[in-house]
Amino acid sequence: MALTDETDETDETDAEPAPPGVDPEGDPLLRTRFALPKRPATFLRRPRLVRHLDEALRTPLTLVDGSAGAGKTLLVADWATGLHEPVAWLTADTADQAPGIFWAYLLQALRAAGVPVAAEVGCPAEASRVDRRTLTCLAADLERRDHTTVVVLDEFDRVTSPEIARQLQFVLHHAGSGLHLVLVTRTEPLLPLHRYRASGEITEIRDAELAFTTDEAGELLSRHGLHLPPSAVEALVERTQGWAAGLRLCALAARRGPDPGTYVKQFEADHSAVADFLLAEVLDRQSPGTQDLLLRISVLERFCPDLVNALTLRTDAETVLAALHRENAFVHYLGQSWYSLHPLFAEILRAHLRERSPGLEPELRRRAARWLRRSGALREALVQGAAADDWEFTARAVVDDLAIGRLFTGLRSEDLSALFSRMSPEVTGPVPDLVRAARDLGRHDLEHGLTHLRRATREVAEAEGDGPEPAPVRLSCALLEALAARLTGSPGRAERAAEQARGLRRHVPEQRLDEHPELTALLLTHLGSARLWAGRFEDARTALSAVAGHPGGAVMALPRWEALGHLALIDYLNGWPGRAEHKALTAAGQAERYSLPRRSGSGLGPLVLAAVHVDRDELDEAQALLDDEAVSRPAVEDPVARAGRTVVRGRLLLARGDARAALAAADEPVTADVGSPWAREQSALLASAAHLAQGHPDLARKAVDGVAPHRTACAVEAARVRLAAGRAEEALALIDGLPEGDRPGPAVAVRATLVRAQAAYETGDRGTAHRLVARALLDGRREHLRRPFLEAGPWIRPLLSTGRLRELAGGWLVRGPGRAPAAAPARPPGFAVEELSARERDVLHRLADMLSTEEIAADLHVSANTVKTHLKSIYRKLGVSRRAEAVRRAREVRLL
């Protein structure tokens, strides 16, 4: 390692060295500075850090650099007591700026630890200087030894003399493997650390590694007699960021209270020993100007020098922030010139700011909000505007920036909605009312959402006399109109809103539209849903495909999810279950990838998958999907989702043999401003099939004859009714009368082919019947469509049991010479379940109460991702893949 040998020692003099036990000024050497700090009874040894310090012995220099109260000193002291060789310990002092004083103490620390020091090293004779000979002899003495001497300099941040740093570097370099130096400090020492790093001769342990993990914190709290559930420990670690002093002080304070668990939950940092510690150890050490800067930036989530200068009206923020970071003054560097304060420190500073300068905080937040908005940091600008109760600015920023769609989509939509929940009713005007309408509609509060939207629309119209509202306001209004049209089942209203939006786009900067692709995507999704409700499938597909194919990121996740679900439903209604399944699974992957809130969308994907399972006669799978979907169902849905759920549930009930319940489902009304042709058709088809299952062809005919006969699915059902009444020729005439251009998917085509086959069979044309059943089997096998064959009636069973038809049906429809259908092996009654952890049982019980992932997370005070991890483990241990299956399985094995 090519380190400089320069030192600032003067030439040797004839001054007499200080006698043993005193410094060059004649004052006695304080023995307490050589003693290893005692570890309290509650001290927790952390093996991972001890191992790191052991490994650090391979390098000449170890730097333990952390903030006040990070546990640096006790960690190194605990490690030092476990070493076989003696350790020279010296706690630095601010009086050690004179080189002679510092080296007198360091040499005495070696002697106090039992490390012999050669006589020729001597002792410094003067406080202000050290002879070069003293340092050279010390380095040579250490280098000659056959073992390494460990020297720990604690609180080295108190040593600010560049001369001492150069002298220490000289000794460390020339002592070679004879010296291992450990510096415990709050700031980076003046040694040339970049050289040590470049040569790999330094080991560093910093704040991030010193922070307590959740497991370590739990054990530390237990040693203080505080036994908390894991969720409470995790929350405390998150709040303190694993800061050792914060955890200890919180534990000590909690023990003094009547209910420690409640204290931890309601822990107020600004009224605790933590506040006293941070104010004394960090804030009071700073100059008045720096203290004022820290107090002002405490209102910020993160900050850069320009933002700090804007809040403090000064120009040197860059230098001050860099110095605070170097000093480990709880100012963390985030990269790209951005910093943040430790959350607890920021909380305490804000309380101090309110006490020292009442009324200043709102002004600081207003100033920050405008700076952040100009810089493009809209979310942070909104947070600051809301905290300042500047709702006119905050609402206007959302609307003018075309960000109103973020109340519906994006990973922070719930945070944004919660932010505006604090907006006072006294704040009036079209822009605040638009934001209120968006928030309420996003939370599926249709009544209040429509009220706010009507008021905002009226206010926008009334403002025309003074000049029209800016295009972003009217475009936001069009978006909410389209959503309202979708939720109320009003396709014409949706088309008018979309037309208005197309005209307004010309008056909005293209860059702004590109920054917020979710606004256009939401408009198209609402328009596509309304068109789907109107039965205009191809027009709906055009709008929805533009959204599903958009490459955007997280903010596009919700629109893409909804668009894919609607496209899947269109495919299913057109008789293409395979295509529908693919789109529904893609939608599910979208939701999983971006962790979309369970109640945020229409949930058409699971409904479509359940419908496909019914067609395949996989009834348990369909039921599980419906059960799981019911947990996440929003309170208010659009008519498309309500009608789709009614149809799927009715078909499942019919497939299970409950025709009466299926009829009841078919009769359930779906409230909408305008009726839907396909919803009416599907209800009629379900009612007809249920009447046929009950043996009432006349009632079946009455149900189906009222719907469009030109639709293949309707004509097929009407033909089935004729066959049931013994009118085969009328049945064939209905099928033959369909337009040649109508090419339905296999789910409809198979049923149509079976109607033809049954008519041929009943008129004695067995050859045609065999040929048509064979075609139906070939078409159905590709999609595993079993229900059409199971619903065909008893005439088909003899055909499927012999010859070529049996071969075609074997392996997927009936038992035959083909491959047997894949099935999960049945579990024996005594199947053993791997034991669930206590936290997994907590999650399972809440699962049985039909709580969503987010609700479970809130109830247990953990993150949603933690709940998902527990769910995966529960599924694995129970051998299931879905929520409903997990609950059923848990009841079988008496876990519930």
Tab-separated table of N, CA, C and O in Angstrom, residues 773-824:
chain	number	residue	atom	x	y	z
A	773	VAL	N	-71.585	-35.777	-33.593
A	773	VAL	CA	-71.032	-35.907	-32.232
A	773	VAL	C	-69.506	-35.986	-32.293
A	773	VAL	O	-68.803	-35.413	-31.446
A	774	ALA	N	-68.993	-36.691	-33.306
A	774	ALA	CA	-67.534	-36.770	-33.462
A	774	ALA	C	-66.936	-35.386	-33.680
A	774	ALA	O	-65.897	-35.026	-33.102
A	775	ARG	N	-67.605	-34.562	-34.511
A	775	ARG	CA	-67.104	-33.203	-34.738
A	775	ARG	C	-67.156	-32.393	-33.437
A	775	ARG	O	-66.225	-31.648	-33.122
A	776	ALA	N	-68.263	-32.543	-32.680
A	776	ALA	CA	-68.380	-31.821	-31.415
A	776	ALA	C	-67.292	-32.253	-30.431
A	776	ALA	O	-66.721	-31.428	-29.699
A	777	LEU	N	-66.966	-33.541	-30.407
A	777	LEU	CA	-65.917	-34.031	-29.513
A	777	LEU	C	-64.555	-33.456	-29.888
A	777	LEU	O	-63.760	-33.077	-29.016
A	778	LEU	N	-64.289	-33.402	-31.193
A	778	LEU	CA	-63.010	-32.842	-31.635
A	778	LEU	C	-62.906	-31.369	-31.261
A	778	LEU	O	-61.861	-30.910	-30.794
A	779	ASP	N	-63.986	-30.614	-31.463
A	779	ASP	CA	-63.962	-29.192	-31.111
A	779	ASP	C	-63.918	-28.990	-29.600
A	779	ASP	O	-63.221	-28.099	-29.104
A	780	GLY	N	-64.648	-29.825	-28.864
A	780	GLY	CA	-64.712	-29.669	-27.411
A	780	GLY	C	-63.457	-30.110	-26.704
A	780	GLY	O	-63.100	-29.558	-25.650
A	781	ARG	N	-62.771	-31.114	-27.292
A	781	ARG	CA	-61.585	-31.646	-26.625
A	781	ARG	C	-60.479	-30.598	-26.513
A	781	ARG	O	-59.754	-30.549	-25.509
A	782	ARG	N	-60.360	-29.761	-27.550
A	782	ARG	CA	-59.311	-28.741	-27.518
A	782	ARG	C	-59.497	-27.774	-26.357
A	782	ARG	O	-58.529	-27.239	-25.821
A	783	GLU	N	-60.743	-27.532	-25.984
A	783	GLU	CA	-61.036	-26.584	-24.897
A	783	GLU	C	-61.466	-27.287	-23.612
A	783	GLU	O	-61.800	-26.624	-22.628
A	784	HIS	N	-61.510	-28.641	-23.642
A	784	HIS	CA	-61.990	-29.423	-22.491
A	784	HIS	C	-63.402	-29.000	-22.078
A	784	HIS	O	-63.709	-28.871	-20.894
A	785	LEU	N	-64.261	-28.796	-23.062
A	785	LEU	CA	-65.639	-28.376	-22.803
A	785	LEU	C	-66.493	-29.597	-22.486
A	785	LEU	O	-66.949	-30.305	-23.373
A	786	ARG	N	-66.735	-29.814	-21.210
A	786	ARG	CA	-67.496	-30.995	-20.791
A	786	ARG	C	-68.984	-30.687	-20.578
A	786	ARG	O	-69.833	-31.535	-20.815
A	787	ARG	N	-69.311	-29.476	-20.118
A	787	ARG	CA	-70.701	-29.185	-19.789
A	787	ARG	C	-71.661	-29.345	-20.971
A	787	ARG	O	-72.770	-29.868	-20.794
A	788	PRO	N	-71.317	-28.955	-22.196
A	788	PRO	CA	-72.267	-29.155	-23.299
A	788	PRO	C	-72.672	-30.622	-23.469
A	788	PRO	O	-73.835	-30.915	-23.783
A	789	PHE	N	-71.747	-31.538	-23.239
A	789	PHE	CA	-72.049	-32.964	-23.388
A	789	PHE	C	-72.859	-33.470	-22.191
A	789	PHE	O	-73.752	-34.302	-22.342
A	790	LEU	N	-72.538	-32.960	-20.986
A	790	LEU	CA	-73.272	-33.383	-19.801
A	790	LEU	C	-74.709	-32.851	-19.813
A	790	LEU	O	-75.609	-33.461	-19.238
A	791	GLU	N	-74.917	-31.696	-20.463
A	791	GLU	CA	-76.250	-31.102	-20.525
A	791	GLU	C	-77.059	-31.591	-21.727
A	791	GLU	O	-78.237	-31.254	-21.844
A	792	ALA	N	-76.415	-32.372	-22.613
A	792	ALA	CA	-77.092	-32.762	-23.857
A	792	ALA	C	-78.279	-33.685	-23.604
A	792	ALA	O	-79.240	-33.704	-24.374
A	793	GLY	N	-78.227	-34.457	-22.537
A	793	GLY	CA	-79.340	-35.361	-22.251
A	793	GLY	C	-78.938	-36.813	-22.385
A	793	GLY	O	-77.823	-37.143	-22.832
A	794	PRO	N	-79.854	-37.721	-22.044
A	794	PRO	CA	-79.509	-39.155	-22.014
A	794	PRO	C	-79.252	-39.763	-23.394
A	794	PRO	O	-78.600	-40.803	-23.471
A	795	TRP	N	-79.714	-39.143	-24.471
A	795	TRP	CA	-79.549	-39.746	-25.799
A	795	TRP	C	-78.086	-39.917	-26.181
A	795	TRP	O	-77.737	-40.813	-26.967
A	796	ILE	N	-77.183	-39.070	-25.631
A	796	ILE	CA	-75.796	-39.095	-26.086
A	796	ILE	C	-74.958	-40.165	-25.390
A	796	ILE	O	-73.915	-40.572	-25.905
A	797	ARG	N	-75.426	-40.655	-24.240
A	797	ARG	CA	-74.590	-41.566	-23.452
A	797	ARG	C	-74.283	-42.865	-24.185
A	797	ARG	O	-73.127	-43.312	-24.183
A	798	PRO	N	-75.247	-43.513	-24.815
A	798	PRO	CA	-74.903	-44.750	-25.542
A	798	PRO	C	-73.888	-44.511	-26.657
A	798	PRO	O	-73.039	-45.359	-26.921
A	799	LEU	N	-73.971	-43.351	-27.303
A	799	LEU	CA	-73.048	-43.068	-28.403
A	799	LEU	C	-71.610	-42.937	-27.898
A	799	LEU	O	-70.661	-43.365	-28.564
A	800	LEU	N	-71.455	-42.317	-26.724
A	800	LEU	CA	-70.110	-42.074	-26.213
A	800	LEU	C	-69.464	-43.320	-25.629
A	800	LEU	O	-68.260	-43.294	-25.318
A	801	SER	N	-70.208	-44.388	-25.495
A	801	SER	CA	-69.674	-45.584	-24.843
A	801	SER	C	-69.164	-46.624	-25.816
A	801	SER	O	-68.692	-47.676	-25.394
A	802	THR	N	-69.248	-46.370	-27.113
A	802	THR	CA	-68.830	-47.387	-28.090
A	802	THR	C	-68.022	-46.770	-29.218
A	802	THR	O	-68.167	-45.585	-29.546
A	803	GLY	N	-67.161	-47.595	-29.801
A	803	GLY	CA	-66.499	-47.297	-31.058
A	803	GLY	C	-65.642	-46.048	-31.054
A	803	GLY	O	-65.003	-45.682	-30.069
A	804	ARG	N	-65.659	-45.401	-32.221
A	804	ARG	CA	-64.821	-44.231	-32.467
A	804	ARG	C	-65.140	-43.084	-31.495
A	804	ARG	O	-64.244	-42.388	-31.029
A	805	LEU	N	-66.405	-42.895	-31.175
A	805	LEU	CA	-66.781	-41.803	-30.276
A	805	LEU	C	-66.210	-42.010	-28.887
A	805	LEU	O	-65.811	-41.061	-28.203
A	806	ARG	N	-66.127	-43.255	-28.437
A	806	ARG	CA	-65.540	-43.530	-27.129
A	806	ARG	C	-64.054	-43.171	-27.125
A	806	ARG	O	-63.534	-42.649	-26.141
A	807	GLU	N	-63.383	-43.479	-28.236
A	807	GLU	CA	-61.960	-43.116	-28.336
A	807	GLU	C	-61.788	-41.600	-28.271
A	807	GLU	O	-60.878	-41.096	-27.610
A	808	LEU	N	-62.663	-40.870	-28.984
A	808	LEU	CA	-62.545	-39.400	-28.989
A	808	LEU	C	-62.860	-38.807	-27.622
A	808	LEU	O	-62.307	-37.769	-27.247
A	809	ALA	N	-63.745	-39.447	-26.873
A	809	ALA	CA	-64.124	-38.931	-25.552
A	809	ALA	C	-63.208	-39.419	-24.446
A	809	ALA	O	-63.177	-38.841	-23.352
A	810	GLY	N	-62.480	-40.481	-24.707
A	810	GLY	CA	-61.647	-41.072	-23.669
A	810	GLY	C	-60.543	-40.141	-23.195
A	810	GLY	O	-59.912	-39.437	-23.988
A	811	GLY	N	-60.290	-40.147	-21.904
A	811	GLY	CA	-59.184	-39.378	-21.335
A	811	GLY	C	-59.545	-37.977	-20.910
A	811	GLY	O	-58.786	-37.338	-20.200
A	812	TRP	N	-60.703	-37.455	-21.372
A	812	TRP	CA	-61.050	-36.102	-20.922
A	812	TRP	C	-62.546	-35.944	-20.628
A	812	TRP	O	-62.931	-35.123	-19.808
A	813	LEU	N	-63.381	-36.751	-21.288
A	813	LEU	CA	-64.813	-36.632	-21.057
A	813	LEU	C	-65.373	-37.856	-20.340
A	813	LEU	O	-66.127	-37.738	-19.379
A	814	VAL	N	-65.002	-39.043	-20.802
A	814	VAL	CA	-65.419	-40.288	-20.154
A	814	VAL	C	-64.222	-41.196	-20.039
A	814	VAL	O	-63.208	-41.007	-20.709
A	815	ARG	N	-64.331	-42.197	-19.187
A	815	ARG	CA	-63.249	-43.160	-19.071
A	815	ARG	C	-63.209	-44.006	-20.333
A	815	ARG	O	-64.220	-44.525	-20.786
A	816	GLY	N	-62.053	-44.098	-20.921
A	816	GLY	CA	-61.955	-44.851	-22.167
A	816	GLY	C	-60.533	-45.237	-22.432
A	816	GLY	O	-59.663	-45.134	-21.568
A	817	PRO	N	-60.236	-45.660	-23.665
A	817	PRO	CA	-58.887	-46.114	-23.985
A	817	PRO	C	-57.864	-45.011	-24.046
A	817	PRO	O	-56.672	-45.274	-24.065
A	818	GLY	N	-58.329	-43.746	-24.077
A	818	GLY	CA	-57.376	-42.642	-24.111
A	818	GLY	C	-56.729	-42.447	-22.754
A	818	GLY	O	-56.996	-43.153	-21.792
A	819	ARG	N	-55.878	-41.420	-22.679
A	819	ARG	CA	-55.212	-41.130	-21.402
A	819	ARG	C	-56.217	-40.620	-20.394
A	819	ARG	O	-57.132	-39.872	-20.709
A	820	ALA	N	-56.024	-41.040	-19.173
A	820	ALA	CA	-56.927	-40.581	-18.117
A	820	ALA	C	-56.666	-39.104	-17.843
A	820	ALA	O	-55.534	-38.632	-17.945
A	821	PRO	N	-57.708	-38.347	-17.560
A	821	PRO	CA	-57.504	-36.933	-17.267
A	821	PRO	C	-56.665	-36.743	-16.009
A	821	PRO	O	-56.767	-37.520	-15.067
A	822	ALA	N	-55.830	-35.735	-16.078
A	822	ALA	CA	-54.976	-35.465	-14.919
A	822	ALA	C	-55.834	-35.027	-13.752
A	822	ALA	O	-56.731	-34.211	-13.893
A	823	ALA	N	-55.562	-35.579	-12.598
A	823	ALA	CA	-56.325	-35.216	-11.400
A	823	ALA	C	-55.397	-35.226	-10.211
A	823	ALA	O	-54.434	-35.977	-10.152
A	824	ALA	N	-55.685	-34.373	-9.280
A	824	ALA	CA	-54.866	-34.319	-8.072
A	824	ALA	C	-55.102	-35.576	-7.256
A	824	ALA	O	-56.234	-36.040	-7.126
